Amino acid sequence: METPFPSFEPNGPNEEARGPRLREIPLRLIVPNVITVLAICAGLSGIRLAFENRFELAVAMVLVAAFLDGIDGRVARLMKATSKFGAQMDSLADIVNFGVAPALVLYAFVLDQARSLGWIAALIYVIAAGLRLARFNVMAEREVKASWQSEYFVGVPAPAGAMLVLLPMYLGLLGLAPDRVVALVSSGYTVLIAFLLVSRLPVWSGKSENRVRRDLVLPIILFVVLYVATLMSFTWETMAITAVGYLISLPFGARKWQKKYGDWPLHPDHPVPVEDGLPEDKK
């Protein structure tokens, strides 16, 4: 008599398609994913704290989420624990921590004063962050890459966007009253940051600077110590200055790209000079 359910071989193709069992996964592969999950928890906790009017903790949790989301990939590479599963988890965490969480925290703090306009600005920012991350993933998977891609991003990266879009909150926590006028200005500013995320503006990444001149080592260490000290003592002043300084640096980075590589990226599907993007046999 035939059984109504198909039988599965212990190591057959049907069983393999389900993926490895938990006991078969090395611990070093789990650690980066745990950091990613903690980042998601921090971002979502920031949203809850914002709706409870605990805004200082809300911003802190969003920044912690961004920090954790930024180190999970480095930890994975350091532990030689990179995986496709981890890459997908990281992408999902990015849209939460760099898109949804900052937008909702900012909306609860000031954008709601602008009513529908504030909500539309928050939606535009979240969608722009998702598009920015999707474009980054597509470009990262390309086999042919230009030399400048190790030095520059196309558009403002999502972590920097999350830091920039919270500038109205930094100013509000310094005493700027979140009234309707500030809400309208903040809505326009949020849309501006969304545009920078999906723009083709070349933004210096700093990834190519693998070595530092010896005479600059001590000044750099001193600057980092000074920055951390001011961040701990004057948190919102430091974050506001950092955001404004980053915005001011964008035109200079784009100008440097133009001097070194020619014209700006022309098309999102081909954001490189033609000669640099072609294989050797087609140049």
C-alpha angles and dihedrals in degrees: 000000000000119000116236092230127061117247120238125216112228092240100019127129092265091057093044091052090063091064131239121323117251092249089056095057114095116239092237089064092054098052097070091046090051089054089051091051090049089052091054090048091051092050094048091045088054089057091051092048090050092055088049088056092245092130101162091056090042093057091043091054092049090051091047089051090052090049094050091045089053097052101042093080092047091049090050092052092045091052092040087239102130115142140164089247091055091048091054091047090050092052091051091048091050094059090050098044100036099031118023100030099050092043095051094042090051091046092053091049104045117335093075087068087068091054113204094002090058092049092048090051090051091049092049091051094050092048091047091051090052092049091047092052093046091052091048092052092049093049092047091056095054115113094209113061133171123238093245092061089080089060107034142041123216101240128350110312117247096246090054089046090056090051092047098046091057092061092106088056092052089052092044092053087052090058107278106140112235097227128151095274091052089046092054092048090046090051091055090046091051091054089049091055089047089054091050089053094057096033124108092235111140107238121191111243102188091221095120094060098093096151133045126206112253094237089057098049097085095042090050092049090048091049092050091050091048092048093050091047093052090044090056095044102034102023103165095038089052094047092049092050090046092052094047091045091051091051091049091051094056097081091047092052091049091048091052090051091051093051093049103039107019124239124017122267108290105197133018091230091050107026095160137078108275096240094050093049098053126088117255094256092056101046 
